mmCIF file of C-alpha atoms and ligand atoms in Angstrom:
data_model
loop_
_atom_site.group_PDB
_atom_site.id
_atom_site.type_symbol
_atom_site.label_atom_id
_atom_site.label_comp_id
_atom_site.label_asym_id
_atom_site.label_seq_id
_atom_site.Cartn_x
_atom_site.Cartn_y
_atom_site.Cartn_z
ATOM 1 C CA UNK A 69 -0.314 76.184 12.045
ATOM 2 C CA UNK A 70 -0.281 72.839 10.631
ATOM 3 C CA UNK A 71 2.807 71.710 7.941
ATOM 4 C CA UNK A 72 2.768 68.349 5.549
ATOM 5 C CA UNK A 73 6.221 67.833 4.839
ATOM 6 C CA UNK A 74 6.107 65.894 0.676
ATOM 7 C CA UNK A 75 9.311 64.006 0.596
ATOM 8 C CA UNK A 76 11.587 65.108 -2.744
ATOM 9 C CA UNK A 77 10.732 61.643 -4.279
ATOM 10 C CA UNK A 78 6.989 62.073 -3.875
ATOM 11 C CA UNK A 79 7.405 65.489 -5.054
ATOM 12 C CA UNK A 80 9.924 65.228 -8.360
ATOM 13 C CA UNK A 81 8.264 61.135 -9.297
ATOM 14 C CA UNK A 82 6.150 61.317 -12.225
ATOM 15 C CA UNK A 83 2.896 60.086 -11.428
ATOM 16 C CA UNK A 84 3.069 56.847 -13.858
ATOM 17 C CA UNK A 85 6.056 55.553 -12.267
ATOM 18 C CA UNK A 86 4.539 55.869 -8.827
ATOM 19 C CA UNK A 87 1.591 54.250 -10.188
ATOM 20 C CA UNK A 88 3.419 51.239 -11.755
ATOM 21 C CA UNK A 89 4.187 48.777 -8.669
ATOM 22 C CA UNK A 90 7.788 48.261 -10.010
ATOM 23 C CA UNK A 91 8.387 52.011 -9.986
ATOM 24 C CA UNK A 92 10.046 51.688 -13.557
ATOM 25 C CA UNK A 93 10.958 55.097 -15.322
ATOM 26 C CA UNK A 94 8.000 55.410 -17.302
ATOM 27 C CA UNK A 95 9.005 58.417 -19.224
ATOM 28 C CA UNK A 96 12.253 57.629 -19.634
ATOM 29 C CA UNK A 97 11.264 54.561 -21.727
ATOM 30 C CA UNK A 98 8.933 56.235 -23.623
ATOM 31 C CA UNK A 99 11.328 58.771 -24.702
ATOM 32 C CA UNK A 100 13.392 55.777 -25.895
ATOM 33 C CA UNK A 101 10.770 54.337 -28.157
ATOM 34 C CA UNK A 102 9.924 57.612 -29.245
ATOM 35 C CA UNK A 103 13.205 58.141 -30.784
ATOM 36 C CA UNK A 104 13.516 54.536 -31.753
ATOM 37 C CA UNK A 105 15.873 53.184 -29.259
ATOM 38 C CA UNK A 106 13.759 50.086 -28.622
ATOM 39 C CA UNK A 107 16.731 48.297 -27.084
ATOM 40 C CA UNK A 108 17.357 51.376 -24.663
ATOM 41 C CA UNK A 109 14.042 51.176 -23.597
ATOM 42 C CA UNK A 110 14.081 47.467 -22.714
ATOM 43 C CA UNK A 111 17.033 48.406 -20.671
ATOM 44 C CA UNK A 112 14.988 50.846 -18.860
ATOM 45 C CA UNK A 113 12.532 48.062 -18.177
ATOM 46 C CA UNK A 114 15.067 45.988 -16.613
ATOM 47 C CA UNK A 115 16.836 48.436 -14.395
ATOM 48 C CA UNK A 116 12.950 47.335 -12.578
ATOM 49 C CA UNK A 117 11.713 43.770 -13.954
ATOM 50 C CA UNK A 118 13.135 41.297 -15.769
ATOM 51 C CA UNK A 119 9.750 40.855 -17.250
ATOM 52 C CA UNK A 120 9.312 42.998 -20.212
ATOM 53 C CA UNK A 121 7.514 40.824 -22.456
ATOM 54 C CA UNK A 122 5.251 39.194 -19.415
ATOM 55 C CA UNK A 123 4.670 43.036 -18.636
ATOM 56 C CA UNK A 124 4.181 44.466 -22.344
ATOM 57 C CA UNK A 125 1.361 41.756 -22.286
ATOM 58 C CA UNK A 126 -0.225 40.813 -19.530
ATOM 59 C CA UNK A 127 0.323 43.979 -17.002
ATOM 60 C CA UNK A 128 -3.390 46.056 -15.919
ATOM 61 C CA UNK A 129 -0.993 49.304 -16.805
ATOM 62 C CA UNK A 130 -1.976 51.495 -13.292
ATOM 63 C CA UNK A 131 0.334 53.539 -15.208
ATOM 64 C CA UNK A 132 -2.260 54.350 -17.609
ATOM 65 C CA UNK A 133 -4.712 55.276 -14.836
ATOM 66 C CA UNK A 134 -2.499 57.974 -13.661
ATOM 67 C CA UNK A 135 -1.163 59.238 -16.991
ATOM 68 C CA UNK A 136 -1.517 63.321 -16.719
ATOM 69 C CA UNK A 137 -2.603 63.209 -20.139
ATOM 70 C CA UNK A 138 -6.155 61.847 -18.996
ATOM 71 C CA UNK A 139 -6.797 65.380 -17.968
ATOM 72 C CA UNK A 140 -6.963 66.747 -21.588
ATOM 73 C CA UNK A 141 -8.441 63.146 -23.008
ATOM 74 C CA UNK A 142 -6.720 59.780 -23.340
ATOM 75 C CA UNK A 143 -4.069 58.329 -21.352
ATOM 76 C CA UNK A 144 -0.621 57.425 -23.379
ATOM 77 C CA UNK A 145 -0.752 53.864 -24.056
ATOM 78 C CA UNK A 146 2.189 53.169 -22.081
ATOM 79 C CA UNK A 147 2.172 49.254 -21.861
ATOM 80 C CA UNK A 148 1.562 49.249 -25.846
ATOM 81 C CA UNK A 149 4.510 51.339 -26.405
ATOM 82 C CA UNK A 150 6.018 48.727 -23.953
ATOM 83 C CA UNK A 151 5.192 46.256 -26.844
ATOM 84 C CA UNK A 152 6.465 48.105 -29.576
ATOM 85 C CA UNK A 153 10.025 48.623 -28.035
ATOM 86 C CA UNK A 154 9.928 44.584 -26.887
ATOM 87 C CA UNK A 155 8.946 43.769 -30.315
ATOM 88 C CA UNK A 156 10.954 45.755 -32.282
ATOM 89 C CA UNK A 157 14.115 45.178 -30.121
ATOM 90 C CA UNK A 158 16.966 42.765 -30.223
ATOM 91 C CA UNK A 159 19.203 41.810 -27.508
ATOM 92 C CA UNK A 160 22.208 44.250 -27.200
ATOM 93 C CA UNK A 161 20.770 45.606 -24.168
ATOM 94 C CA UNK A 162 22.656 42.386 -22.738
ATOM 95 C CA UNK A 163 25.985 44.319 -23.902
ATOM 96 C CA UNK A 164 25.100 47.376 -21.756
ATOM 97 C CA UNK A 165 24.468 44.544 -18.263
ATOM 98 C CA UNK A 166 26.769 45.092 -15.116
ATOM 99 C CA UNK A 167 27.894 41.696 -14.246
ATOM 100 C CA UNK A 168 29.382 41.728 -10.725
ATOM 101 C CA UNK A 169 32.150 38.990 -10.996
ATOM 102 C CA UNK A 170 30.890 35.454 -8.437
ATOM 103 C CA UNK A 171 31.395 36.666 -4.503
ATOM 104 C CA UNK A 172 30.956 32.667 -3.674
ATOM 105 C CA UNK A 173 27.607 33.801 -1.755
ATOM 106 C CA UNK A 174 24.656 30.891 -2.377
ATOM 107 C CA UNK A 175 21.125 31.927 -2.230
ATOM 108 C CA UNK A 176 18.469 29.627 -2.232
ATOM 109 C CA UNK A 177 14.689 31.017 -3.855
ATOM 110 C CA UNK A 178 11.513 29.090 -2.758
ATOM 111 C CA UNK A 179 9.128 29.605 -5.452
ATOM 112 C CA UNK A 180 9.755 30.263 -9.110
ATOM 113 C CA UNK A 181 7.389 32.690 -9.739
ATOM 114 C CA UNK A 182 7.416 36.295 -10.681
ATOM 115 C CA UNK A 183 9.053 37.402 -7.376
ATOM 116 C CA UNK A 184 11.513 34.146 -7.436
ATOM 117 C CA UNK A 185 12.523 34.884 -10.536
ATOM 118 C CA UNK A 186 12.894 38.753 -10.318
ATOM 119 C CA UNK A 187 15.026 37.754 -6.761
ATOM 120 C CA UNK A 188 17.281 35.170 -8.920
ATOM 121 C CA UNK A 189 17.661 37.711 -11.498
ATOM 122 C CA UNK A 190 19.116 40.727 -9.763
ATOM 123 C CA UNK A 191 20.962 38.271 -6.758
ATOM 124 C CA UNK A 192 23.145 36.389 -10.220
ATOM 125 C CA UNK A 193 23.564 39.973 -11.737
ATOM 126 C CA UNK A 194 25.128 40.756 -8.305
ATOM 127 C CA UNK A 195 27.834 37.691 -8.494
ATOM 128 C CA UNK A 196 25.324 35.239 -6.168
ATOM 129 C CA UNK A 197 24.717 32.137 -7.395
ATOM 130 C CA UNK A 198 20.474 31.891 -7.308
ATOM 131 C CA UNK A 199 19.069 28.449 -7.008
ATOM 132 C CA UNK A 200 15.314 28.300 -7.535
ATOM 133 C CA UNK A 201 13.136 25.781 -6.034
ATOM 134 C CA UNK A 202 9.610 24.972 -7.542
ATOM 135 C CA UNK A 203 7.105 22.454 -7.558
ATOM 136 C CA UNK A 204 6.069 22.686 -10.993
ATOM 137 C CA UNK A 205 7.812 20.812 -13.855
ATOM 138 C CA UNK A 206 8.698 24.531 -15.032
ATOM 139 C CA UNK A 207 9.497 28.127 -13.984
ATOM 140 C CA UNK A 208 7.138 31.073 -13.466
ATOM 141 C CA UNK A 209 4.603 30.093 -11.642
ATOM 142 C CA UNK A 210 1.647 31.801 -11.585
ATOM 143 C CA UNK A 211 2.732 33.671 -14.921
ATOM 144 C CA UNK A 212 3.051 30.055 -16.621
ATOM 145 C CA UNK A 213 0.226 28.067 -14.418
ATOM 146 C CA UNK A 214 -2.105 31.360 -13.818
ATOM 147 C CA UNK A 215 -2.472 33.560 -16.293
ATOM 148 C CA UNK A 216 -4.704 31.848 -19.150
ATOM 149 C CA UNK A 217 -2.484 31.482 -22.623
ATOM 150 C CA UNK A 218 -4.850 33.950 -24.315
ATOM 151 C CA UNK A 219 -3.376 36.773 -22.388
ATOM 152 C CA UNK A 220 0.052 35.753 -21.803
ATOM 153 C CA UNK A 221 1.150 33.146 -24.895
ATOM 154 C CA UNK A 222 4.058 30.905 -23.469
ATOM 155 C CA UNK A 223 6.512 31.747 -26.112
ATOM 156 C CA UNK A 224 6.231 35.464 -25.003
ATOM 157 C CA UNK A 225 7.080 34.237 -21.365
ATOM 158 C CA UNK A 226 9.728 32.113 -22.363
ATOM 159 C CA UNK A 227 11.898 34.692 -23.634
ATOM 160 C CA UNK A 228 11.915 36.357 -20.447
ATOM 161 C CA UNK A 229 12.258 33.445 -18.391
ATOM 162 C CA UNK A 230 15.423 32.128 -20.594
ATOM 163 C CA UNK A 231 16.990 35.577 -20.212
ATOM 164 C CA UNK A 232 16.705 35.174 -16.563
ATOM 165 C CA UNK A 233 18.073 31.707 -17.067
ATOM 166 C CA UNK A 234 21.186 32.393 -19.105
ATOM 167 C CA UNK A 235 22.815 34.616 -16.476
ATOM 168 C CA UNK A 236 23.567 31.282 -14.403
ATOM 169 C CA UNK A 237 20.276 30.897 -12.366
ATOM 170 C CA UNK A 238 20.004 26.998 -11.396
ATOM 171 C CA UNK A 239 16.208 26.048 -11.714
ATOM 172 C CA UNK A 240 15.430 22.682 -9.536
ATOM 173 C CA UNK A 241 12.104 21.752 -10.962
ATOM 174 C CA UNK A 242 9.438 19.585 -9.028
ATOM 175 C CA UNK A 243 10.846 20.136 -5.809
ATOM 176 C CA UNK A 244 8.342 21.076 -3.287
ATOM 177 C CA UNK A 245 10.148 22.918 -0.255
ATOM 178 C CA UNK A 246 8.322 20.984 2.614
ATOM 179 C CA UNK A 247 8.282 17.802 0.519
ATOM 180 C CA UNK A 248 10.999 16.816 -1.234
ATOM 181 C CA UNK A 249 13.656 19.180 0.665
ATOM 182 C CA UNK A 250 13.377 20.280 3.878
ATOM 183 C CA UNK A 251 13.942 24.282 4.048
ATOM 184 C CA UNK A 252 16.330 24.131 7.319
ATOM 185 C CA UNK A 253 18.315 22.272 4.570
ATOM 186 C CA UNK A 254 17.729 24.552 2.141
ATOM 187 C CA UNK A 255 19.266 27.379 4.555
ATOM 188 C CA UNK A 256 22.113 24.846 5.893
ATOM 189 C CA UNK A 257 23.695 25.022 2.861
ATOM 190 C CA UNK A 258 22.987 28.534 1.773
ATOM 191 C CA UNK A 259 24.023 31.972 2.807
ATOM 192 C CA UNK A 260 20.464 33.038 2.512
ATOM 193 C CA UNK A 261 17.069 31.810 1.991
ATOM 194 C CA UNK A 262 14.296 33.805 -0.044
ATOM 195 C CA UNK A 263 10.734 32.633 0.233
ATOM 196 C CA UNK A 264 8.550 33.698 -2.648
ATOM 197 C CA UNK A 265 6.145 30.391 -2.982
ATOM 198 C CA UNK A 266 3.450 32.860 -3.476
ATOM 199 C CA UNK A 267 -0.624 32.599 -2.978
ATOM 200 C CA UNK A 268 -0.677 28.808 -4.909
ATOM 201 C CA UNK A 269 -4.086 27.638 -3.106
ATOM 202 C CA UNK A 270 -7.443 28.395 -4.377
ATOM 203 C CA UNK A 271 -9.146 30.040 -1.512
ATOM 204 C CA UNK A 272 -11.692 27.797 0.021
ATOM 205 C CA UNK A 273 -15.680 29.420 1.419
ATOM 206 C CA UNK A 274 -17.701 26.577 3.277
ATOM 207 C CA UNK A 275 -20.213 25.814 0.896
ATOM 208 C CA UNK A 276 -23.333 23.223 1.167
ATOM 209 C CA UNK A 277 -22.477 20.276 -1.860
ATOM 210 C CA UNK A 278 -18.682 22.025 -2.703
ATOM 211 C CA UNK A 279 -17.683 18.135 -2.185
ATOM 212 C CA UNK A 280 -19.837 17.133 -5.374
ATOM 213 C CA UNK A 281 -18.887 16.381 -8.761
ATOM 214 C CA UNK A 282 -18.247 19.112 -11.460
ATOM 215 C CA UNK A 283 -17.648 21.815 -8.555
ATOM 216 C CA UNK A 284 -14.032 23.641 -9.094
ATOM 217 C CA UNK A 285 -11.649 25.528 -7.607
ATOM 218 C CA UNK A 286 -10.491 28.666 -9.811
ATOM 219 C CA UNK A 287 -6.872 28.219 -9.132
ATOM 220 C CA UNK A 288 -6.780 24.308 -9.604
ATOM 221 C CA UNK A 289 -9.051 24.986 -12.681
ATOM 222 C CA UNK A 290 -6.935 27.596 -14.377
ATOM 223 C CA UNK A 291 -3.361 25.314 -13.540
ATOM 224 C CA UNK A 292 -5.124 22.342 -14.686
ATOM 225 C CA UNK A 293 -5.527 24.110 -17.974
ATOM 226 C CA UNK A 294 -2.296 25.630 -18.166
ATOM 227 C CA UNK A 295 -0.389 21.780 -18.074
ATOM 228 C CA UNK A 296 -2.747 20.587 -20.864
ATOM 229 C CA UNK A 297 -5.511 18.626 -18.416
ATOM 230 C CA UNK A 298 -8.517 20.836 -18.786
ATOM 231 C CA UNK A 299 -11.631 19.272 -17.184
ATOM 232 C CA UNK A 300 -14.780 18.682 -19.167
ATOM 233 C CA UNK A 301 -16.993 21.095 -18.201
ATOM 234 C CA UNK A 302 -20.116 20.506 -20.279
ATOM 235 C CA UNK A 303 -22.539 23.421 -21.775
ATOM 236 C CA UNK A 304 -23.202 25.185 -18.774
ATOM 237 C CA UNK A 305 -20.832 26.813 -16.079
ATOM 238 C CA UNK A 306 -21.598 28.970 -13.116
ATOM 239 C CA UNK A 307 -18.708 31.202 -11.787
ATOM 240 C CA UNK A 308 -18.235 32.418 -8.293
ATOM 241 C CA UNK A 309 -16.437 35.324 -7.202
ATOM 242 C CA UNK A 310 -15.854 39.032 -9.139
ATOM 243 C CA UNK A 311 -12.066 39.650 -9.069
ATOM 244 C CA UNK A 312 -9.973 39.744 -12.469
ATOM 245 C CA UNK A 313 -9.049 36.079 -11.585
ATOM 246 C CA UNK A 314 -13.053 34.831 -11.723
ATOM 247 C CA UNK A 315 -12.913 36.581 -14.967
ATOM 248 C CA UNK A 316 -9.900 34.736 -16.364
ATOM 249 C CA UNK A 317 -11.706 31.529 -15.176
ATOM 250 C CA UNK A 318 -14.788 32.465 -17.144
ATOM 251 C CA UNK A 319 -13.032 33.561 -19.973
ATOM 252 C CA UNK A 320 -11.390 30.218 -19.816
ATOM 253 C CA UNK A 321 -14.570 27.752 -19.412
ATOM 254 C CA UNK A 322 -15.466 29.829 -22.562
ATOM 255 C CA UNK A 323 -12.557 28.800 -24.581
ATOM 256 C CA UNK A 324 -12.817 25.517 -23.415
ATOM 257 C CA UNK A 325 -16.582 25.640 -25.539
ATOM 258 C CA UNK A 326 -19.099 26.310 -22.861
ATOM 259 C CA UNK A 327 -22.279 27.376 -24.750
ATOM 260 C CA UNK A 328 -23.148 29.934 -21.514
ATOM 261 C CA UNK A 329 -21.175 31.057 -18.879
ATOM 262 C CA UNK A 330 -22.551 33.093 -15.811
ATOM 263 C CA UNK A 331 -20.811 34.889 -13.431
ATOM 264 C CA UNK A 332 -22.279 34.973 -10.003
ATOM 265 C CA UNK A 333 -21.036 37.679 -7.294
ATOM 266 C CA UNK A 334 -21.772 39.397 -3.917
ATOM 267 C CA UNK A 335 -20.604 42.632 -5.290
ATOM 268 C CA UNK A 336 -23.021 45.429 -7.070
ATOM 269 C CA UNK A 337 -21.743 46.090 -10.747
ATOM 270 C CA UNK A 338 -19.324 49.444 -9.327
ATOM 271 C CA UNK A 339 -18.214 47.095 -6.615
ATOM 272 C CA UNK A 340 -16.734 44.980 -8.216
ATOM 273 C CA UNK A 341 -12.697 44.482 -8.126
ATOM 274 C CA UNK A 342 -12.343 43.023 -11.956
ATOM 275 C CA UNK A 343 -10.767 45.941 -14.117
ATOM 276 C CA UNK A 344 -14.008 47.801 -16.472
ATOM 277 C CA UNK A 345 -11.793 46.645 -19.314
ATOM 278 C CA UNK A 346 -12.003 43.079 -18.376
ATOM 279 C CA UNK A 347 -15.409 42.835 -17.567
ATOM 280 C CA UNK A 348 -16.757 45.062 -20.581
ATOM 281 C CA UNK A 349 -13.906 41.985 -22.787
ATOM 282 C CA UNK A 350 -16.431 39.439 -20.663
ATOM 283 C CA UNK A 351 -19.508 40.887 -21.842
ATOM 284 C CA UNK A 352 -18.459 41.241 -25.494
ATOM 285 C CA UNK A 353 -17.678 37.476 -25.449
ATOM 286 C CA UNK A 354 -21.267 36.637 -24.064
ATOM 287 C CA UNK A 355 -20.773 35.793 -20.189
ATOM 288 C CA UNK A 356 -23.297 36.603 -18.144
ATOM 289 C CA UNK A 357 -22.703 38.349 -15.037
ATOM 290 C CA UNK A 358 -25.208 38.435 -11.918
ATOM 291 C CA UNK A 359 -24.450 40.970 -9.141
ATOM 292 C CA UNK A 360 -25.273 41.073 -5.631
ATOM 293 C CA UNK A 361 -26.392 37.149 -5.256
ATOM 294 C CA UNK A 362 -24.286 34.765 -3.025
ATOM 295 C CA UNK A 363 -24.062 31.106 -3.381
ATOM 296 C CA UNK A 364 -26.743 28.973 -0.982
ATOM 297 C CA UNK A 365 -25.849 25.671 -1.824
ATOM 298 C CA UNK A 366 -24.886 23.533 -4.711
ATOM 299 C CA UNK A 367 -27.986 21.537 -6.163
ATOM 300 C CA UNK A 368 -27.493 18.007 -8.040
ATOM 301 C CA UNK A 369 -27.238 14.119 -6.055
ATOM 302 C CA UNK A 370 -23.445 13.249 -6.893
ATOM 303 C CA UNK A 371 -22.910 15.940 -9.525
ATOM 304 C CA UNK A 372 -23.460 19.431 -9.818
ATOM 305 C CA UNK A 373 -26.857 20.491 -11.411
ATOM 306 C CA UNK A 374 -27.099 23.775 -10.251
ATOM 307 C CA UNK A 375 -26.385 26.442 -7.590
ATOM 308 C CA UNK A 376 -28.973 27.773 -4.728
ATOM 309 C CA UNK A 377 -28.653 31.796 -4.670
ATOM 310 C CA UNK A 378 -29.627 34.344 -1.618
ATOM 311 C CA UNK A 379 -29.947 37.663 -2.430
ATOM 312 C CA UNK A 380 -26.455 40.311 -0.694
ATOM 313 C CA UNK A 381 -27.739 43.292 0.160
ATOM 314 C CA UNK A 382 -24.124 44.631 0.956
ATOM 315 C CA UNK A 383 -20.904 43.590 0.881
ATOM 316 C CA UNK A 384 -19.111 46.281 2.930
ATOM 317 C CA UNK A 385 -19.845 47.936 6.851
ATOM 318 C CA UNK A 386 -19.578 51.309 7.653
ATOM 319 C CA UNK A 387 -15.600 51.501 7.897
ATOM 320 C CA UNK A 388 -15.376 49.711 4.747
ATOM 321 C CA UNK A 389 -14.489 45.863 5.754
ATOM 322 C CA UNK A 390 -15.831 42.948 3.564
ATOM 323 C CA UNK A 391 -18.573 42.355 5.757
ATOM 324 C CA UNK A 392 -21.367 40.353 3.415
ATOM 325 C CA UNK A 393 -24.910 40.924 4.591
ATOM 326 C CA UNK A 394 -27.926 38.136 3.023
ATOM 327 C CA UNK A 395 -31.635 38.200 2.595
ATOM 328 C CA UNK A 396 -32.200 35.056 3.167
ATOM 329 C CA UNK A 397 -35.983 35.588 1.736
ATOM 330 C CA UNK A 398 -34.541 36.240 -1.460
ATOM 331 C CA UNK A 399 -33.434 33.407 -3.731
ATOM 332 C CA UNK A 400 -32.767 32.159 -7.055
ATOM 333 C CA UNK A 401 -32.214 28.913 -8.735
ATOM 334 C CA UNK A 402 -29.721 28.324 -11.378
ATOM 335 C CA UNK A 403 -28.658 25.241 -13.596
ATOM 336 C CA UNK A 404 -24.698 24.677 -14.088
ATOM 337 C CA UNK A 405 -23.262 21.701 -15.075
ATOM 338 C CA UNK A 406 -19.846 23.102 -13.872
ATOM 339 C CA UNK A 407 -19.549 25.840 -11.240
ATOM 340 C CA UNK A 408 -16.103 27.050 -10.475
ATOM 341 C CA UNK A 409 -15.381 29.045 -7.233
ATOM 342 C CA UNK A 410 -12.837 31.822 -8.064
ATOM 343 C CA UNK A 411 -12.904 34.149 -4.683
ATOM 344 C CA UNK A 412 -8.826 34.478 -4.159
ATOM 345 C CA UNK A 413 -6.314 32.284 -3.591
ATOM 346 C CA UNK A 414 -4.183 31.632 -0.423
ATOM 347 C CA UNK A 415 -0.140 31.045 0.338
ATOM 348 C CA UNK A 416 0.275 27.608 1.611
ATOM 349 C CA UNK A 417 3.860 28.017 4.276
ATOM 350 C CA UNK A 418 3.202 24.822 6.146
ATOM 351 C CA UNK A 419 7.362 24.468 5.140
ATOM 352 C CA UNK A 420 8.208 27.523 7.010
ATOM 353 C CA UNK A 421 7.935 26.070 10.779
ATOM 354 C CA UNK A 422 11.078 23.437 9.766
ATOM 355 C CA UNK A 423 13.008 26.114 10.562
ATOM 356 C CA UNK A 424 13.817 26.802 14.495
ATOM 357 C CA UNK A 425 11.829 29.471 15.730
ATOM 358 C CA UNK A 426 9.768 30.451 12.721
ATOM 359 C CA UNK A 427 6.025 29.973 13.037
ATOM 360 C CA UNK A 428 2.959 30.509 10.580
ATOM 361 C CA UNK A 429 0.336 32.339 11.830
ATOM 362 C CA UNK A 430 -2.491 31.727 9.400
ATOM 363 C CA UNK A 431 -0.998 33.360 6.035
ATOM 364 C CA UNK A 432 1.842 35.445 7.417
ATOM 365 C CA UNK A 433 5.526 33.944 8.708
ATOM 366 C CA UNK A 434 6.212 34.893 12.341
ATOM 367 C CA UNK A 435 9.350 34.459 14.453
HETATM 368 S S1 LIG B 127 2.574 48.704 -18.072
HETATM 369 FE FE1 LIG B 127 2.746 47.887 -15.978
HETATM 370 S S2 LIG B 127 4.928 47.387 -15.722
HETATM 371 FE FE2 LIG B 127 4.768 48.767 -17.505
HETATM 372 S S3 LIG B 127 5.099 50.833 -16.628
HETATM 373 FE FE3 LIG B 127 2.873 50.467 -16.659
HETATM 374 S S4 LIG B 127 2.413 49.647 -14.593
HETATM 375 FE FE4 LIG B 127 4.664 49.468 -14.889
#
């Protein structure tokens, strides 16, 4: 006779906070903001994230997808309810904080983004002194340079970043560990080193006329944006890829006034990884979206004029591994005066292998 052993956390957590990736207390927070304790509720938040507002706005809410209630009709709108108490809330859930007094420990953080800044967070609530390092001219990464300002206004994000901030956390800004400080320096003259630099490279495909005018990377595309030095793009723009971030990219070209925007993608319409929510938000706002074609090659002399398509017939093999299959006899033509690829993005940890003994091997760290 066979036994399955469910350990007592599996067994007793409510399915929304196993769902949510930060494992907050889900119902614990909602009772809060049912009874009106907004500020109790933040609290609850924190005990996870020091992200409320990034998460009352910008989180996909797997909690929702779990919620019990979907068994007897709509799920609780958890991350709205998340809103409500961040909203409605002041700050005396600062009075309630543990500080743990300074131990003299120094940590240095590679990478303010929303790890970094979650690690500097709870390290400085724990007496540590948290230095952040980042490249850009300011903290939170791909929360700040990412996500597009339509889903996550930068006000709303600086209120948690400042939070995070005021505890003591030292942000060095536009300092590139690898380029302007050398991380065996960084863990010279620090009692630990956390790397959190995060996927910051648009993913690259090798793709006939990529090198041509008016042909993007998502990433680059949705950064350039972010500091103010959007691209002209012109009437037409072809997007490449099917993931929530090619959607954020199209959403963007349209808010940047492209009179039609087309997504392009390997996967069938149920295969695709964007959220329903996002792509039905697409739709509404006119973009296009073409499933199962692959890009052929970019069309155009010097700049982009178009995009050569071959039919995908799948996208997965038998044991489920992205494993693109083309008919090569079916093609399409399409104009674009801009076509942006959006198919993932990549950590870049050339920096790593300063450090004795510590090798990168492709996009993982080895010893
Ligand atoms: S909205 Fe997001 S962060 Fe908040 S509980 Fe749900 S999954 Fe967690």
């Amino acid at each position: 006779m066979s036994s399955c052993r469910v350990s007592r956390k599996e067994f007793i957590l409510p399915r929304c906070t196993k769902a949510c990736p930060a494992g907050i207390d889900v119902p614990r927070y909602i009772r809060a903001v049912r009874d009106g304790h907004y500020d109790e509720a933040i609290a609850v938040v924190r005990e996870k994230i020091p992200f409320p507002t990034v998460c009352a706005d910008a989180c996909f809410a797997p909690c929702e997808d779990a919620c019990a209630y979907q068994q007897v009709g709509e799920p609780i709108a958890i991350r709205a309810l998340k809103r409500a108490a961040v909203d409605k809330g002041g700050d005396s859930w600062k009075a309630r904080k543990k500080l743990i007094q300074p131990t003299g420990k120094k940590v240095a953080i590679v990478g303010a983004g929303p790890a970094g800044l979650t690690a500097a967070y709870y390290l400085q609530s724990l007496g540590h002194a948290a230095t952040v390092y980042d490249g850009f001219p300011k903290p939170g990464g791909m929360l700040r340079y990412g996500i597009p300002r339509y889903r996550l206004p930068e006000e709303r994000l600086e209120k948690d970043i400042r939070h995070i901030l005021e505890l003591g956390v030292t942000f060095r800004a536009n300092t590139l560990v690898g380029k302007d400080i050398r991380l065996e320096a960084l863990a010279k003259e620090s009692d630990a080193v956390f790397i959190s630099s995060g996927a910051n490279s648009g993913a690259r495909i090798p793709l006939e006329g990529a090198d041509k005018k008016g042909f993007l990377w998502g990433w680059e595309f949705l950064t350039d944006v972010a500091r103010g030095r959007a691209p002209q793009i012109g009437n037409e723009v072809v997007v490449i890829g099917g993931g929530n971030v090619a959607l954020d990219v199209a959403l963007t070209a349209k808010r940047l006034g492209a009179k039609s925007v087309r997504i392009v993608c390997l996967e069938a319409r149920e295969e695709m990884l964007a959220h329903p929510w996002e792509i039905a938000l697409a739709e509404e706002e006119g973009i296009t979206i073409q499933n199962a074609w692959a890009p052929k090659r970019v069309l155009g002399k010097e700049k982009v004029e178009g995009l050569a398509l071959k039919r995908c017939v799948s996208t997965l093999d038998d044991a489920c591994n992205f494993d693109p299959v083309y008919d090569d006899e079916i093609t399409d033509r399409i104009s674009a005066d801009t076509i942006i690829a959006a198919i993932g993005q990549t950590p870049v940890l050339d920096f790593v292998e300063s450090l004795p003994g510590v090798k990168k091997n492709r996009q993982r760290v080895t010893s």
